[in-house]
Short mmCIF file of C-alpha atoms and ligand atoms in Angstrom, two decimals:
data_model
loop_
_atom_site.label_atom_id
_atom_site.label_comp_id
_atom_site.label_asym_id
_atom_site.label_seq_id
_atom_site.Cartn_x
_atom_site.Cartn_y
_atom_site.Cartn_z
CA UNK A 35 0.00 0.00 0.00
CA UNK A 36 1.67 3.16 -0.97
CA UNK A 37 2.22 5.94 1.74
CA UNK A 38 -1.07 8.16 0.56
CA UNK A 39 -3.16 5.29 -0.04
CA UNK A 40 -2.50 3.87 3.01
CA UNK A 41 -4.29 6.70 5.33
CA UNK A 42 -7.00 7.92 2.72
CA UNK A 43 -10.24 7.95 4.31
CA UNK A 44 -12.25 5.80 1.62
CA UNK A 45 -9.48 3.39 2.05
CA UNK A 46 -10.22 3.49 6.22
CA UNK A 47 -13.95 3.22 5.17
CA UNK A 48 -13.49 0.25 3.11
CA UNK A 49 -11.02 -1.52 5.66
CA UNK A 50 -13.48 -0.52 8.84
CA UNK A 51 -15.64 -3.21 8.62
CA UNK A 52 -13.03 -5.94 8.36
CA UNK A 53 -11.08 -4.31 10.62
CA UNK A 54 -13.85 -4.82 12.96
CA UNK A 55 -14.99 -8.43 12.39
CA UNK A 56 -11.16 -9.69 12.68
CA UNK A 57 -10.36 -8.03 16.14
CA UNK A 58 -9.84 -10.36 18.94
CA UNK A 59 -12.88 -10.07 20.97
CA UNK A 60 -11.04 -11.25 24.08
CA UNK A 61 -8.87 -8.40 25.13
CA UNK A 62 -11.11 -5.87 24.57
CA UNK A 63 -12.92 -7.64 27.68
CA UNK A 64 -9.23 -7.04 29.09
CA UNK A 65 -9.55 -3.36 28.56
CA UNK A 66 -12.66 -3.14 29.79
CA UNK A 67 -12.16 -4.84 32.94
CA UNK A 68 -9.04 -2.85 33.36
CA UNK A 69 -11.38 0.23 33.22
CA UNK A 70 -13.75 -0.90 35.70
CA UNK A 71 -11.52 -0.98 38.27
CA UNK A 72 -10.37 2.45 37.66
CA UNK A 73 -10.20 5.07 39.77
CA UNK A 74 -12.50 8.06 38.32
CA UNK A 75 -15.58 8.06 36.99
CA UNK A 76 -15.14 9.74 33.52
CA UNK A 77 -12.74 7.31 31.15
CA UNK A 78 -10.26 9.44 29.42
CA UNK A 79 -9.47 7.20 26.19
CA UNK A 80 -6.24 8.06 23.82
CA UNK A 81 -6.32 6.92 20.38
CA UNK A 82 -2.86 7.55 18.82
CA UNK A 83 -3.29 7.65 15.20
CA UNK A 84 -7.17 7.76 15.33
CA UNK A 85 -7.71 8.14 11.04
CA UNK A 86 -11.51 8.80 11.01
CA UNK A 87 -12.21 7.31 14.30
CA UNK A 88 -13.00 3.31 13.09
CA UNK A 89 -11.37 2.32 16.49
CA UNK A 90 -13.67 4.65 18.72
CA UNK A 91 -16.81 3.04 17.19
CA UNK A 92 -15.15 -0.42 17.55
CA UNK A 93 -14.42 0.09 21.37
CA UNK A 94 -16.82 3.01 22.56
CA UNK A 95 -19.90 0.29 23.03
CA UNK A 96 -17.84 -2.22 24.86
CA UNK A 97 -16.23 -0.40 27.15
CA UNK A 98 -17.63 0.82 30.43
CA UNK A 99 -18.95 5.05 30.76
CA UNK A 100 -18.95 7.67 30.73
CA UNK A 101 -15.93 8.02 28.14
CA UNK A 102 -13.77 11.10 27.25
CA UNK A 103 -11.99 10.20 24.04
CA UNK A 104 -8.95 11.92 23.06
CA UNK A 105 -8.41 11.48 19.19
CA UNK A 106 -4.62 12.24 17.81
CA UNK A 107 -3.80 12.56 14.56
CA UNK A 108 -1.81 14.69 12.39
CA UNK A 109 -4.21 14.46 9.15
CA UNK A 110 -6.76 17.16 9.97
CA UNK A 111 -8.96 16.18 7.21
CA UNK A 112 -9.35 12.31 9.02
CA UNK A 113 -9.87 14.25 12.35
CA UNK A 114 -12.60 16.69 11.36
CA UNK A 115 -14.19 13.66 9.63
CA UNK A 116 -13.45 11.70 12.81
CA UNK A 117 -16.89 10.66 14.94
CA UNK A 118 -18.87 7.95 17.02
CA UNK A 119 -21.40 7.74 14.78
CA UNK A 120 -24.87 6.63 16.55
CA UNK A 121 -22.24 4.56 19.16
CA UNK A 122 -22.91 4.98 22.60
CA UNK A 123 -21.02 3.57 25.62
CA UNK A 124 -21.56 0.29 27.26
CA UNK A 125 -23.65 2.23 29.83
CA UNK A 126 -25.78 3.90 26.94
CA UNK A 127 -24.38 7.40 27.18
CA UNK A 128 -23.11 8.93 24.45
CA UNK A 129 -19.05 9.31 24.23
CA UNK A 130 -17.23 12.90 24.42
CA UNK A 131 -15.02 13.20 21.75
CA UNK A 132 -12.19 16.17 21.54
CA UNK A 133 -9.31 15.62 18.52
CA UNK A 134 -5.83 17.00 18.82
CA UNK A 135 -4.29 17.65 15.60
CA UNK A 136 -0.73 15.86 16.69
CA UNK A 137 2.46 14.57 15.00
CA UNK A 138 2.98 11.71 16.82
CA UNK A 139 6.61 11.53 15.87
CA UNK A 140 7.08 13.99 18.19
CA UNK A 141 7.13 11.70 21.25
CA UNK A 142 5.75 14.65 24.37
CA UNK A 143 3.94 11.78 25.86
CA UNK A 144 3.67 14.03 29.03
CA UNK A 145 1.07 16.10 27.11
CA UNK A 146 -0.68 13.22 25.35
CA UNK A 147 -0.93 10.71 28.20
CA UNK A 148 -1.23 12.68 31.44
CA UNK A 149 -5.28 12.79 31.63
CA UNK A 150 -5.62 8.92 30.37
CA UNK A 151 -6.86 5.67 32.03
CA UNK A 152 -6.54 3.88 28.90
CA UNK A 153 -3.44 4.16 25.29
CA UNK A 154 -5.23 2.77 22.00
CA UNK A 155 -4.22 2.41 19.05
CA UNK A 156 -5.71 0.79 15.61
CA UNK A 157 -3.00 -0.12 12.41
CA UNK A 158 -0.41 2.03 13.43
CA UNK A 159 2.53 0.06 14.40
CA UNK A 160 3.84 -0.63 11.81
CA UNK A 161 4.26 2.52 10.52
CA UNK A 162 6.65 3.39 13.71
CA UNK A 163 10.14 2.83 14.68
CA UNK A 164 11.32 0.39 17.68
CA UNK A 165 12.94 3.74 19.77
CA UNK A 166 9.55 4.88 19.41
CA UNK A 167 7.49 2.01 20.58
CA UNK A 168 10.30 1.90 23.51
CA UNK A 169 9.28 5.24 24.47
CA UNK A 170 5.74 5.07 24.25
CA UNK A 171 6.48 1.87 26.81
CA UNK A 172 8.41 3.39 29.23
CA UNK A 173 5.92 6.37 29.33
CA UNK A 174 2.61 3.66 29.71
CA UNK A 175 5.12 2.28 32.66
CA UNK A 176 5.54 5.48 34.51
CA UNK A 177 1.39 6.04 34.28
CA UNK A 178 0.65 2.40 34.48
CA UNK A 179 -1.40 2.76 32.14
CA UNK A 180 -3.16 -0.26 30.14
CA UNK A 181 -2.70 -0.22 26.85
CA UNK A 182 -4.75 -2.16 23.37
CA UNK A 183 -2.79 -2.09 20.34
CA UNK A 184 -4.91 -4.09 16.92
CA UNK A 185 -4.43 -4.97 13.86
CA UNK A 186 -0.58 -4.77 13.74
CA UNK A 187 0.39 -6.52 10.39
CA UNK A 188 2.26 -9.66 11.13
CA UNK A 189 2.99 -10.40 7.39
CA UNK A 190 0.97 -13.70 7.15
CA UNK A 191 -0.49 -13.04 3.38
CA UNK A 192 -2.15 -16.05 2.12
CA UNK A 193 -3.54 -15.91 -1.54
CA UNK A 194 -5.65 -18.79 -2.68
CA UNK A 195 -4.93 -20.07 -5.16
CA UNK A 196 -1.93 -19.20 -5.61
CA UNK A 197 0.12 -17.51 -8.70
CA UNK A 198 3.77 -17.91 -9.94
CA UNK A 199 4.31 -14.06 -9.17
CA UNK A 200 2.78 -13.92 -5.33
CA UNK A 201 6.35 -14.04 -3.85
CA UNK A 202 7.76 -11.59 -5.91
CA UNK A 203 4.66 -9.09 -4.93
CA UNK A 204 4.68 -9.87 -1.40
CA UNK A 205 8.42 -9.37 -0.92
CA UNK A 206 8.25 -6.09 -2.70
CA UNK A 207 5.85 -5.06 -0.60
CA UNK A 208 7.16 -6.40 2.87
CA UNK A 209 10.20 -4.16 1.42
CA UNK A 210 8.08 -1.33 1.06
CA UNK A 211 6.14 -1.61 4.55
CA UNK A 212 9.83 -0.67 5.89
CA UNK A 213 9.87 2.71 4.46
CA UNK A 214 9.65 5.65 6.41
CA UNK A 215 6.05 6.62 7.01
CA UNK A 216 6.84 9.67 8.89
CA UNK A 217 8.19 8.01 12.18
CA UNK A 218 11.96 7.00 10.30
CA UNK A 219 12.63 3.40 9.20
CA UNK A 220 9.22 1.61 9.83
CA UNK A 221 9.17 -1.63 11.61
CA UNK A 222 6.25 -2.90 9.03
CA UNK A 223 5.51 -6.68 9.48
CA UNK A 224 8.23 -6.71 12.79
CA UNK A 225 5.86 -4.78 14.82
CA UNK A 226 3.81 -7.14 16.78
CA UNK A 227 6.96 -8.50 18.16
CA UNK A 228 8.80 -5.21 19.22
CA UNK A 229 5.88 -3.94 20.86
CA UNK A 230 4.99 -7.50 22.53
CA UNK A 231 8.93 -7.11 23.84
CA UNK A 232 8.95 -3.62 24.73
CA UNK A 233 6.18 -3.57 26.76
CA UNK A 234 7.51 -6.76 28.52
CA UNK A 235 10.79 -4.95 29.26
CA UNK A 236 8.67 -2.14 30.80
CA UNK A 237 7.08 -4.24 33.20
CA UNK A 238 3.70 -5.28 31.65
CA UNK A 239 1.86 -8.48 31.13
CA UNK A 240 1.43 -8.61 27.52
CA UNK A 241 -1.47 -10.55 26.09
CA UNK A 242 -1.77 -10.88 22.35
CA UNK A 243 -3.82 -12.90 19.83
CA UNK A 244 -4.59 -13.40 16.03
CA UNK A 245 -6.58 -10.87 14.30
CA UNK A 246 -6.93 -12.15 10.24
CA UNK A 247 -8.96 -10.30 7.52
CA UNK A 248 -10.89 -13.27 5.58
CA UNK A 249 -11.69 -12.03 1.90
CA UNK A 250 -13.71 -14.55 0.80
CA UNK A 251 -16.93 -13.53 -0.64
CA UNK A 252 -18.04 -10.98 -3.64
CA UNK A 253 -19.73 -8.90 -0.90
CA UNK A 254 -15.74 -7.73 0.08
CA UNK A 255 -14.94 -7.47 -3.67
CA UNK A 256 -14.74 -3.22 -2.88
CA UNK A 257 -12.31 -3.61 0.02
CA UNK A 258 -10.64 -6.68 -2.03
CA UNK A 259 -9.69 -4.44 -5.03
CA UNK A 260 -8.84 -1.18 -2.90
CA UNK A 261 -5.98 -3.97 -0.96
CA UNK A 262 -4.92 -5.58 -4.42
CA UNK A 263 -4.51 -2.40 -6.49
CA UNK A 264 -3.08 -0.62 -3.26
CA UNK A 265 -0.08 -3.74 -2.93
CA UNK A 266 0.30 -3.17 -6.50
CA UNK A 267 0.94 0.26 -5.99
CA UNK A 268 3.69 -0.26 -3.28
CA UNK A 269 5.21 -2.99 -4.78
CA UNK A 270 5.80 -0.87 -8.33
CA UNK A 271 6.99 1.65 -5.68
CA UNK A 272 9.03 0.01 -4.24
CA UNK A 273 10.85 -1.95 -7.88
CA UNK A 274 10.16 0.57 -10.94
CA UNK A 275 11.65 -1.89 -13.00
CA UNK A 276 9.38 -4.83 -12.56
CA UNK A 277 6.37 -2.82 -13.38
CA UNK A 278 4.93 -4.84 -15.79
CA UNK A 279 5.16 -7.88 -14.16
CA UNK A 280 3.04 -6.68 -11.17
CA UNK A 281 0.32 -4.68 -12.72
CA UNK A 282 0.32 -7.70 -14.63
CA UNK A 283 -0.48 -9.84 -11.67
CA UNK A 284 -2.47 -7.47 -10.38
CA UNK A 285 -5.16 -7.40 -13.29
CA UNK A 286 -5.18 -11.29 -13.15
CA UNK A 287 -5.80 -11.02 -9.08
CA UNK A 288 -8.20 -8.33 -9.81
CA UNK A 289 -10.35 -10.47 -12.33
CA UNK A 290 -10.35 -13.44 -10.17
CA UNK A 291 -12.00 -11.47 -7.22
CA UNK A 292 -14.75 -10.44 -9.91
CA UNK A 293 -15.50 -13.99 -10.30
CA UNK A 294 -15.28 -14.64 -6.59
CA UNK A 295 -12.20 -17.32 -7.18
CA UNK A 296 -9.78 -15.84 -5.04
CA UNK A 297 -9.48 -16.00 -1.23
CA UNK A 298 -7.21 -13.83 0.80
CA UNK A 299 -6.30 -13.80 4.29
CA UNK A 300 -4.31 -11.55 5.88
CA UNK A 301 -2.55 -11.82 9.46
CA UNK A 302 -2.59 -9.18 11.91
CA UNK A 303 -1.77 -9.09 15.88
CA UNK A 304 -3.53 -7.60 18.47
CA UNK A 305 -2.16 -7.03 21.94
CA UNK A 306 -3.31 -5.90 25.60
CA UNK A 307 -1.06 -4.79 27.89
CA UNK A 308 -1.09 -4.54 31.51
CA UNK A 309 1.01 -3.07 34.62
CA UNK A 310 2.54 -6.23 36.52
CA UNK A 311 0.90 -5.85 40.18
CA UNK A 312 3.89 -4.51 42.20
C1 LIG B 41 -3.60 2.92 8.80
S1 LIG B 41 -4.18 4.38 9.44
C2 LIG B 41 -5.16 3.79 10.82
C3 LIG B 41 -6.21 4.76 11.23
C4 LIG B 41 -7.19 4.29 12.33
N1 LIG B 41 -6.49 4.00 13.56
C5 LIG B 41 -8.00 3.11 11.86
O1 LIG B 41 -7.83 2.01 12.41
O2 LIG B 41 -8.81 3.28 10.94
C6 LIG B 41 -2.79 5.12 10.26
C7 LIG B 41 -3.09 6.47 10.86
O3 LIG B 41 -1.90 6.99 11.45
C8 LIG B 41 -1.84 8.38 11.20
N2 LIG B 41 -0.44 8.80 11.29
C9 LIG B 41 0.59 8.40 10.52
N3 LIG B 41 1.73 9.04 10.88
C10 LIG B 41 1.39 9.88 11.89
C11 LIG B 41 2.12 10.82 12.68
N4 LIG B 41 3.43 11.03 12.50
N5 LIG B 41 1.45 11.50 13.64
C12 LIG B 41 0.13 11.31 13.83
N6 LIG B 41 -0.62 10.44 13.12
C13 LIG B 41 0.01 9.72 12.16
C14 LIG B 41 -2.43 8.51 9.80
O4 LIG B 41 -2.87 9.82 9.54
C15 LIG B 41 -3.57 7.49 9.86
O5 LIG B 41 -4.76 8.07 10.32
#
């Protein structure tokens, strides 16, 4: 997925959905149980890297009220676009919302994590660096704060069936996932493990699980093009040369989708973190 495509909000739109049925049910109960032992009444809620708000709506109705949501992003079109929709809490009130126009490579985690009781973040990972992810741990540490991080691309692409030039597209774009997103050197597809380690280091018991997007069925064929043409994209990106080769591939993937004979799963992690009793 190149760079732009990547955070475009019909591409968010078209992932939401998927994004939602592949999440790891599980350790959201975490999170919420870590929240109902909290110590105020109001929730204050940090997303970091919030895009249009797809992991507010996800978590808003499952967690316990009232909730104060802090959205940060530094795309101010995703943030004004950014909303609960009709969610409410698990209590049936209705969440307040306030967005911070942030670059979160600028790590003044004083400023973004004083107020919270819970960190969040949705597909954002792997865009970062491991110094960052390092400091975002030590700062959860000093706050002991809990933390849910999804849908962390593990690299687990499965295309069914399979075609003579799947490697060569999938290693172009694992190559690609590495680039600099804005953080420096991404850690793309290594992310679920540095963050499971970091926050280990830092004194948390770290929970994670399998999160996999299923494409399967002509009802995804939208979201199934958007992530075929968007690979495509990256993987030209990334090798120039072997252009023809991969749009090539691409138009055959493409068709096969169409005629709902292609399945594609791809892995993700998600992970809950919590403050080791002292
Ligand atoms: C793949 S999108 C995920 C968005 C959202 N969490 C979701 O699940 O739909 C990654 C998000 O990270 C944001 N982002 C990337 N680099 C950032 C930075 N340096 N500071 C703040 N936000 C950033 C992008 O604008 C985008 O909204």
């Amino acid at each position: 997925m190149s760079a732009h495509a990547y955070f475009a909000g019909d591409w968010l739109a078209l992932r939401e959905p998927l994004d939602h049925a592949s999440r790891d049910a599980s350790l959201t109960t975490r999170a919420a149980r870590a929240l109902d032992t909290g110590p105020v009444a109001e929730k204050t809620i940090v997303d970091l890297g919030c895009g249009s708000g797809s992991n507010l709506r996800y978590l808003a109705p499952r967690l316990p009220g009232p909730q104060r949501w802090h959205l940060l992003d530094h795309d101010r079109t995703l943030l004004d676009a950014a909303s609960a929709g009709n969610c409410r809490d698990r209590d049936g009130r209705r969440p307040a919302i306030e967005t911070h126009e942030t670059n979160l490579a600028d790590t003044a985690w004083h400023r973004l994590l004083d107020d919270a009781d819970l960190v969040t973040a949705s597909a954002l990972f792997d865009l970062v660096t491991a110094d960052w992810v390092d400091s975002l741990a030590d700062a959860c540490a000093q706050r002991r704060l809990p933390a849910l991080f999804v849908l962390s691309v593990d690299g687990a692409i499965d295309l069914q069936p399979s075609d003579p030039e799947d490697p060569r597209v999938l290693a172009r774009l694992q190559a690609h996932q590495a680039r600099d997103k804005s953080f420096g050197a991404a850690l793309g597809t290594d992310a679920p493990r540095v963050v499971r380690q970091a926050f280990s280091r830092a004194g948390y018991a770290v929970h994670a699980a399998d999160a996999v997007w299923v494409i399967d069925n002509a009802a995804q064929a939208a979201v199934a093009t958007a992530l075929v043409t968007g690979w495509r994209d990256a993987a030209i990106e990334q090798s120039p040369s072997e252009g023809d080769h991969i749009s090539q591939w691409a138009e055959r993937r493409c068709r096969q989708l169409r005629a709902g004979e292609l399945r594609i799963t791809v892995g993700h992690q998600d992970l809950f973190a919590m403050p080791r009793t002292r």
